[in-house]
Short mmCIF file of C-alpha atoms in Angstrom, two decimals:
data_model
loop_
_atom_site.label_atom_id
_atom_site.label_comp_id
_atom_site.label_asym_id
_atom_site.label_seq_id
_atom_site.Cartn_x
_atom_site.Cartn_y
_atom_site.Cartn_z
CA MET I 138 0.04 -0.03 0.06
CA SER I 139 1.48 3.38 -0.96
CA GLU I 140 2.01 6.30 1.35
CA LYS I 141 -1.00 8.13 0.02
CA ASP I 142 -3.25 5.15 0.58
CA ASN I 143 -1.96 4.53 4.20
CA ALA I 144 -2.63 8.22 4.92
CA THR I 145 -6.10 8.42 3.44
CA LYS I 146 -7.07 5.07 5.10
CA ASN I 147 -5.80 6.31 8.58
CA PHE I 148 -7.78 9.59 8.26
CA MET I 149 -11.11 8.10 7.15
CA GLU I 150 -10.92 5.45 9.57
CA LYS I 151 -11.67 8.15 12.38
CA ASP I 152 -15.45 7.93 13.01
CA GLU I 153 -15.82 11.71 12.67
CA ASN I 154 -14.39 11.90 9.27
CA PHE I 155 -16.37 8.65 8.21
CA ALA I 156 -19.53 9.93 9.30
CA ASP I 157 -19.17 13.35 7.71
CA ALA I 158 -18.49 11.85 4.30
CA PHE I 159 -21.67 9.73 4.42
CA ASN I 160 -23.72 12.59 5.99
CA PHE I 161 -22.71 14.63 2.97
CA LEU I 162 -23.55 11.89 0.48
CA VAL I 163 -26.96 10.83 1.96
CA PHE I 164 -28.24 13.66 4.14
CA ASP I 165 -26.92 16.71 2.26
CA GLY I 166 -24.48 17.57 5.21
CA LYS I 167 -27.06 17.14 8.00
CA PRO I 168 -25.38 15.37 10.93
CA VAL I 169 -27.75 12.47 10.93
CA ILE I 170 -25.03 9.62 11.22
CA LYS I 171 -23.45 10.05 14.57
CA PRO I 172 -19.73 9.05 15.12
CA GLU I 173 -20.64 7.02 18.25
CA ASN I 174 -23.19 4.83 16.27
CA LEU I 175 -20.35 3.45 14.11
CA THR I 176 -18.24 0.30 14.60
CA SER I 177 -15.33 -0.62 12.65
CA ILE I 178 -15.02 -4.08 11.31
CA ASP I 179 -12.48 -6.15 9.51
CA SER I 180 -12.02 -4.81 6.03
CA ALA I 181 -11.25 -8.47 4.58
CA ILE I 182 -14.11 -9.84 2.63
CA LEU I 183 -14.42 -13.46 1.54
CA GLY I 184 -16.30 -14.49 -1.67
CA PHE I 185 -17.30 -17.79 -3.22
CA PRO I 186 -17.52 -17.06 -6.89
CA ASP I 187 -18.24 -20.78 -7.75
CA GLY I 188 -21.52 -20.96 -5.86
CA PHE I 189 -22.90 -20.71 -2.40
CA GLY I 190 -21.54 -22.72 0.41
CA ARG I 191 -18.19 -23.19 2.12
CA LYS I 192 -16.95 -26.08 -0.05
CA SER I 193 -16.76 -23.60 -2.96
CA SER I 194 -13.40 -22.09 -3.96
CA SER I 195 -12.97 -18.58 -2.48
CA ILE I 196 -11.50 -15.35 -3.11
CA LYS I 197 -10.39 -12.78 -0.42
CA LYS I 198 -10.56 -8.84 -1.23
CA TYR I 199 -9.74 -5.96 1.04
CA ARG I 200 -11.81 -2.94 1.12
CA ASP I 201 -10.30 0.31 2.44
CA VAL I 202 -12.50 1.32 5.38
CA VAL I 203 -15.60 -0.69 6.57
CA LYS I 204 -18.13 0.21 9.43
CA TYR I 205 -21.37 -0.91 10.78
CA LEU I 206 -23.89 1.90 11.45
CA SER I 207 -26.22 0.96 14.33
CA VAL I 208 -29.78 2.14 13.49
CA LYS I 209 -32.70 1.91 15.93
CA ARG I 210 -35.97 1.43 14.76
CA ASP I 211 -38.83 1.10 17.32
CA GLU I 212 -37.61 -1.38 19.92
CA ASN I 213 -35.30 -3.19 17.55
CA ALA I 214 -31.73 -2.37 16.60
CA SER I 215 -30.53 -2.93 13.07
CA TYR I 216 -27.47 -2.04 11.10
CA ILE I 217 -26.29 -0.73 7.65
CA LEU I 218 -22.95 -1.68 6.31
CA LEU I 219 -21.01 1.56 5.00
CA ALA I 220 -17.80 1.16 3.06
CA ILE I 221 -15.32 3.76 1.76
CA GLU I 222 -12.81 3.43 -1.08
CA ASN I 223 -10.06 6.15 -1.03
CA GLN I 224 -8.62 6.66 -4.63
CA SER I 225 -5.51 8.73 -4.94
CA LYS I 226 -5.72 7.92 -8.75
CA THR I 227 -8.72 7.25 -10.93
CA HIS I 228 -9.67 3.70 -10.98
CA TYR I 229 -11.15 3.03 -14.44
CA ALA I 230 -12.81 -0.18 -13.52
CA MET I 231 -14.43 1.11 -10.43
CA PRO I 232 -18.08 0.37 -10.94
CA VAL I 233 -17.18 -3.28 -11.58
CA ARG I 234 -14.87 -3.32 -8.48
CA ASN I 235 -17.36 -1.79 -6.14
CA MET I 236 -20.19 -4.09 -7.66
CA MET I 237 -18.05 -7.16 -6.80
CA TYR I 238 -17.35 -5.81 -3.27
CA ASP I 239 -21.01 -5.22 -2.45
CA ALA I 240 -21.99 -8.60 -4.12
CA ILE I 241 -19.73 -10.42 -1.74
CA GLN I 242 -21.01 -8.39 1.24
CA TYR I 243 -24.53 -9.44 0.28
CA GLU I 244 -23.51 -13.11 -0.36
CA LYS I 245 -21.90 -13.10 3.17
CA GLN I 246 -25.17 -12.08 4.77
CA ILE I 247 -26.97 -14.89 2.95
CA ARG I 248 -24.32 -17.45 4.23
CA ASP I 249 -24.69 -16.04 7.74
CA LEU I 250 -28.65 -16.39 7.60
CA GLU I 251 -28.11 -19.99 6.27
CA ASP I 252 -25.93 -20.89 9.35
CA ILE I 253 -28.51 -19.25 11.65
CA HIS I 254 -31.31 -21.31 10.11
CA LYS I 255 -29.25 -24.60 10.37
CA LYS I 256 -28.45 -23.88 14.05
CA ARG I 257 -32.05 -23.06 14.93
CA LYS I 258 -33.28 -25.92 12.82
CA SER I 259 -35.67 -23.72 11.17
CA LYS I 260 -38.52 -25.13 9.52
CA MET I 261 -37.99 -24.39 5.65
CA SER I 262 -39.32 -25.30 2.37
CA SER I 263 -37.25 -27.24 -0.15
CA SER I 264 -36.78 -24.01 -2.21
CA GLU I 265 -35.67 -22.14 1.10
CA TYR I 266 -33.54 -24.84 2.09
CA LEU I 267 -31.83 -24.97 -1.34
CA SER I 268 -31.36 -21.05 -1.24
CA GLY I 269 -30.15 -20.75 2.40
CA PHE I 270 -32.63 -17.93 2.43
CA THR I 271 -36.18 -17.87 3.48
CA LYS I 272 -39.18 -16.05 1.78
CA THR I 273 -39.33 -13.61 4.76
CA ASP I 274 -35.56 -13.10 5.18
CA ARG I 275 -34.22 -9.68 4.36
CA LEU I 276 -30.73 -8.23 3.64
CA LYS I 277 -29.13 -5.26 5.46
CA PRO I 278 -28.23 -2.37 3.13
CA VAL I 279 -24.61 -2.13 1.71
CA VAL I 280 -23.37 1.41 0.69
CA THR I 281 -20.10 2.03 -0.80
CA LEU I 282 -18.53 5.50 -1.22
CA VAL I 283 -15.65 6.49 -3.25
CA ILE I 284 -13.67 9.64 -2.43
CA ASN I 285 -11.28 11.26 -5.03
CA PHE I 286 -8.17 12.17 -3.11
CA SER I 287 -6.04 12.84 -6.21
CA ASN I 288 -5.37 16.34 -7.35
CA GLU I 289 -7.00 15.69 -10.77
CA PRO I 290 -10.50 15.48 -11.61
CA TRP I 291 -12.11 11.93 -11.81
CA ASP I 292 -12.23 11.13 -15.50
CA GLY I 293 -13.26 7.40 -15.39
CA PRO I 294 -16.65 5.87 -15.77
CA VAL I 295 -19.14 6.21 -12.78
CA SER I 296 -21.50 3.45 -13.97
CA LEU I 297 -21.50 -0.09 -15.45
CA ASN I 298 -23.26 1.03 -18.58
CA GLU I 299 -20.40 3.64 -19.47
CA MET I 300 -17.99 0.53 -19.57
CA ILE I 301 -20.11 -1.54 -22.00
CA GLU I 302 -19.11 -1.36 -25.74
CA SER I 303 -21.18 1.13 -27.48
CA ASP I 304 -22.19 -1.07 -30.39
CA ASN I 305 -24.20 -3.09 -27.74
CA GLU I 306 -26.47 -0.39 -26.88
CA ALA I 307 -29.70 -2.40 -27.71
CA TYR I 308 -28.81 -4.68 -24.84
CA LEU I 309 -28.25 -1.89 -22.11
CA LYS I 310 -31.89 -1.95 -20.94
CA PHE I 311 -31.42 -5.51 -20.16
CA ILE I 312 -28.36 -4.95 -18.07
CA PRO I 313 -28.85 -3.77 -14.49
CA ASP I 314 -26.66 -0.56 -14.14
CA TYR I 315 -24.51 -0.12 -11.33
CA ARG I 316 -23.47 3.29 -10.46
CA ILE I 317 -20.72 4.34 -8.01
CA ASN I 318 -21.22 6.99 -5.22
CA LEU I 319 -18.47 9.51 -5.77
CA ILE I 320 -17.16 12.45 -3.95
CA ASP I 321 -14.90 14.29 -6.39
CA PRO I 322 -13.76 18.02 -5.14
CA PHE I 323 -13.42 19.05 -8.61
CA THR I 324 -17.12 18.77 -9.38
CA MET I 325 -18.16 20.56 -6.08
CA THR I 326 -19.45 24.07 -5.50
CA SER I 327 -18.44 26.36 -2.80
CA ASP I 328 -21.89 25.46 -1.25
CA ASP I 329 -21.09 21.77 -1.29
CA PHE I 330 -17.79 22.40 0.71
CA LYS I 331 -19.85 24.08 3.39
CA LYS I 332 -21.67 20.87 4.05
CA PHE I 333 -18.68 19.37 5.61
CA SER I 334 -18.20 19.58 9.37
CA SER I 335 -14.92 17.75 9.67
CA HIS I 336 -11.42 18.59 8.32
CA LEU I 337 -12.38 16.73 5.27
CA LYS I 338 -13.44 20.21 4.02
CA GLU I 339 -9.92 21.59 4.21
CA ILE I 340 -8.31 18.53 2.38
CA LEU I 341 -10.82 18.49 -0.51
CA LEU I 342 -10.86 22.25 -0.87
CA TYR I 343 -7.00 22.33 -1.17
CA LEU I 344 -7.04 19.47 -3.61
CA LYS I 345 -9.37 21.24 -5.82
CA CYS I 346 -7.24 24.53 -5.87
CA SER I 347 -3.98 22.80 -5.76
CA ARG I 348 -3.42 23.04 -9.63
CA ASN I 349 -4.39 26.57 -9.95
CA LYS I 350 -1.93 29.12 -8.67
CA GLU I 351 -4.15 31.99 -8.07
CA GLU I 352 -7.01 29.94 -6.71
CA LEU I 353 -4.69 28.29 -4.17
CA LYS I 354 -3.39 31.67 -3.12
CA GLN I 355 -6.68 33.20 -2.61
CA LEU I 356 -7.83 29.99 -0.83
CA LEU I 357 -5.29 30.30 1.82
CA GLN I 358 -5.83 33.88 2.23
CA THR I 359 -9.54 33.97 2.48
CA GLU I 360 -10.42 30.61 4.23
CA LYS I 361 -9.90 31.08 7.94
CA VAL I 362 -9.99 27.23 8.43
CA TYR I 363 -6.26 27.15 7.26
CA GLU I 364 -5.14 29.57 10.12
CA HIS I 365 -5.88 26.78 12.60
CA THR I 366 -5.18 23.55 10.57
CA PRO I 367 -4.39 20.31 12.63
CA ASN I 368 -0.99 19.09 11.80
CA GLU I 369 -2.30 15.76 10.82
CA VAL I 370 -4.41 17.43 8.13
CA VAL I 371 -1.29 19.60 6.99
CA GLY I 372 0.58 16.40 6.74
CA LEU I 373 -1.90 14.73 4.76
CA ILE I 374 -2.17 17.58 2.41
CA ASN I 375 1.74 17.38 1.87
CA ILE I 376 1.46 13.75 1.00
CA LEU I 377 -1.35 14.12 -1.42
CA THR I 378 -0.17 17.19 -3.33
CA GLY I 379 3.50 16.89 -2.92
CA SER I 380 3.39 20.28 -1.12
CA ASN I 381 6.21 21.24 1.35
CA ILE I 382 4.21 23.28 3.99
CA LYS I 383 6.30 23.53 7.18
CA ILE I 384 4.28 21.95 10.19
CA ASP I 385 4.51 23.83 13.48
CA GLU I 386 5.85 21.20 15.73
CA THR I 387 5.53 23.27 18.91
CA ALA I 388 1.75 23.19 18.61
CA GLU I 389 -1.07 20.80 17.49
CA GLU I 390 -2.13 23.19 14.89
CA THR I 391 -0.25 25.06 11.99
CA ASN I 392 -1.28 28.45 10.34
CA MET I 393 -0.72 27.32 6.71
CA CYS I 394 -0.73 30.89 5.54
CA GLN I 395 2.12 31.81 8.05
CA ALA I 396 3.97 28.43 7.22
CA LEU I 397 4.07 29.60 3.47
CA GLN I 398 5.54 32.97 4.30
CA GLY I 399 8.16 31.17 6.49
CA LEU I 400 8.88 28.98 3.65
CA LEU I 401 9.60 31.95 1.34
CA HIS I 402 11.70 33.43 4.13
CA ASP I 403 13.94 30.34 4.72
CA SER I 404 14.36 29.91 0.94
CA ARG I 405 15.55 33.51 0.59
CA ILE I 406 17.96 33.32 3.49
CA GLU I 407 19.36 29.94 1.94
CA GLY I 408 19.70 31.51 -1.29
CA GLU I 409 21.67 34.31 0.11
CA LYS I 410 24.03 31.96 2.01
CA GLU I 411 24.39 29.43 -0.83
CA GLY I 412 24.62 31.83 -3.61
CA ARG I 413 21.30 30.63 -5.01
CA LYS I 414 22.61 27.27 -5.99
CA GLU I 415 20.70 24.33 -7.12
CA GLY I 416 19.10 23.33 -3.89
CA THR I 417 17.62 26.66 -3.29
CA LEU I 418 16.36 26.97 -7.05
CA SER I 419 14.86 23.47 -6.70
CA ALA I 420 12.84 24.77 -3.61
CA PHE I 421 11.55 27.72 -5.44
CA TYR I 422 10.94 25.74 -8.44
CA GLU I 423 8.64 23.17 -6.48
CA MET I 424 6.81 26.18 -4.75
CA ILE I 425 6.05 27.62 -8.19
CA LYS I 426 4.93 24.26 -9.71
CA GLN I 427 2.58 23.77 -6.77
CA GLY I 428 1.19 27.31 -7.27
CA LEU I 429 2.26 28.61 -3.86
CA ILE I 430 4.07 31.60 -5.51
CA THR I 431 4.37 33.06 -8.74
CA ILE I 432 7.58 33.29 -10.87
CA ASP I 433 7.70 37.02 -10.19
CA GLN I 434 7.25 36.42 -6.47
CA ALA I 435 10.16 34.02 -6.31
CA ALA I 436 12.36 36.34 -8.26
CA THR I 437 11.56 39.22 -5.83
CA SER I 438 12.38 36.93 -2.80
CA LEU I 439 15.64 36.21 -4.39
CA GLY I 440 16.51 39.76 -5.15
CA ILE I 441 16.87 38.90 -8.94
CA THR I 442 14.84 39.67 -12.00
CA THR I 443 12.39 37.06 -13.35
CA LYS I 444 14.57 36.65 -16.49
CA GLN I 445 17.60 35.83 -14.38
CA LEU I 446 15.60 33.36 -12.37
CA LEU I 447 14.46 31.78 -15.51
CA ASP I 448 18.02 31.47 -16.70
CA ASN I 449 19.20 29.96 -13.56
CA PHE I 450 16.17 27.34 -13.98
CA LYS I 451 17.39 26.72 -17.53
CA GLU I 452 21.03 26.24 -16.25
CA TYR I 453 19.91 23.34 -13.89
CA ASN I 454 17.44 21.85 -16.34
CA LEU I 455 14.36 22.86 -14.45
CA THR I 456 11.53 23.69 -16.86
CA LEU I 457 8.28 25.25 -16.12
CA GLU I 458 5.29 24.49 -18.34
CA LYS I 459 4.01 27.33 -20.20
#
């Protein structure tokens, strides 16, 4: 598992972040799902593709984060199974992948019910016995959510029908479609981001703006949440975007705006000491690429002209895209 995958998994395993994501998806941001009603379960799922029953050959798959949501209806408690798949890159077969995960979860419920009926020696018809599932049995809902944690828009299919060959269009109405539930920051509006109550908001906002220099600069200057960003969140942003925002180790939070200014100051001092050698140029080069500063701002910080800075970049084979 990559560093990005580990980092997003650890972040989304926290109940408050997990609940916030599903409240956004299902309840338009209203805090209906409470973190205290979530229970983490083993992310490994076992499927039997050759048929039902434990004598069939099995396959084992791992989901990113899976939790039970306890739901109280009248006097009876029930549950819903919720799962999140964190994607640091677009997965172009995601509809089929999620469809398989969900099908395995449903099939497991049927096997569990079959075991219960056997232990209770339930009275079953021949058809019910063959199915392992009675006429009155019901399955618990399984809902899977995909979160795009990359710094690029999701450009893959979001439904099974999109993956079917176009010349088979006549058959599409006979193929049950499967759509993925997707949170993609690049398709979200400013009102959408306001619906989050956890630090998922800061991460997704930063991802959306990370490729646009002016948008990122404005974001850090106008969004007050970045003045008190938990160090864990800053670290995750650095991992996901390749940023180098300095974390305030003396506190639990970092002012990301001040951290950026400190990064500029340290680079300028280093430039004065080292004569703007390759290391210093590389630091400014990365900040420009990440959209943290403009070329003109970098040149001013180094006390040289923009043309001189570009010439220095060229000397060390540091090419900026036009």
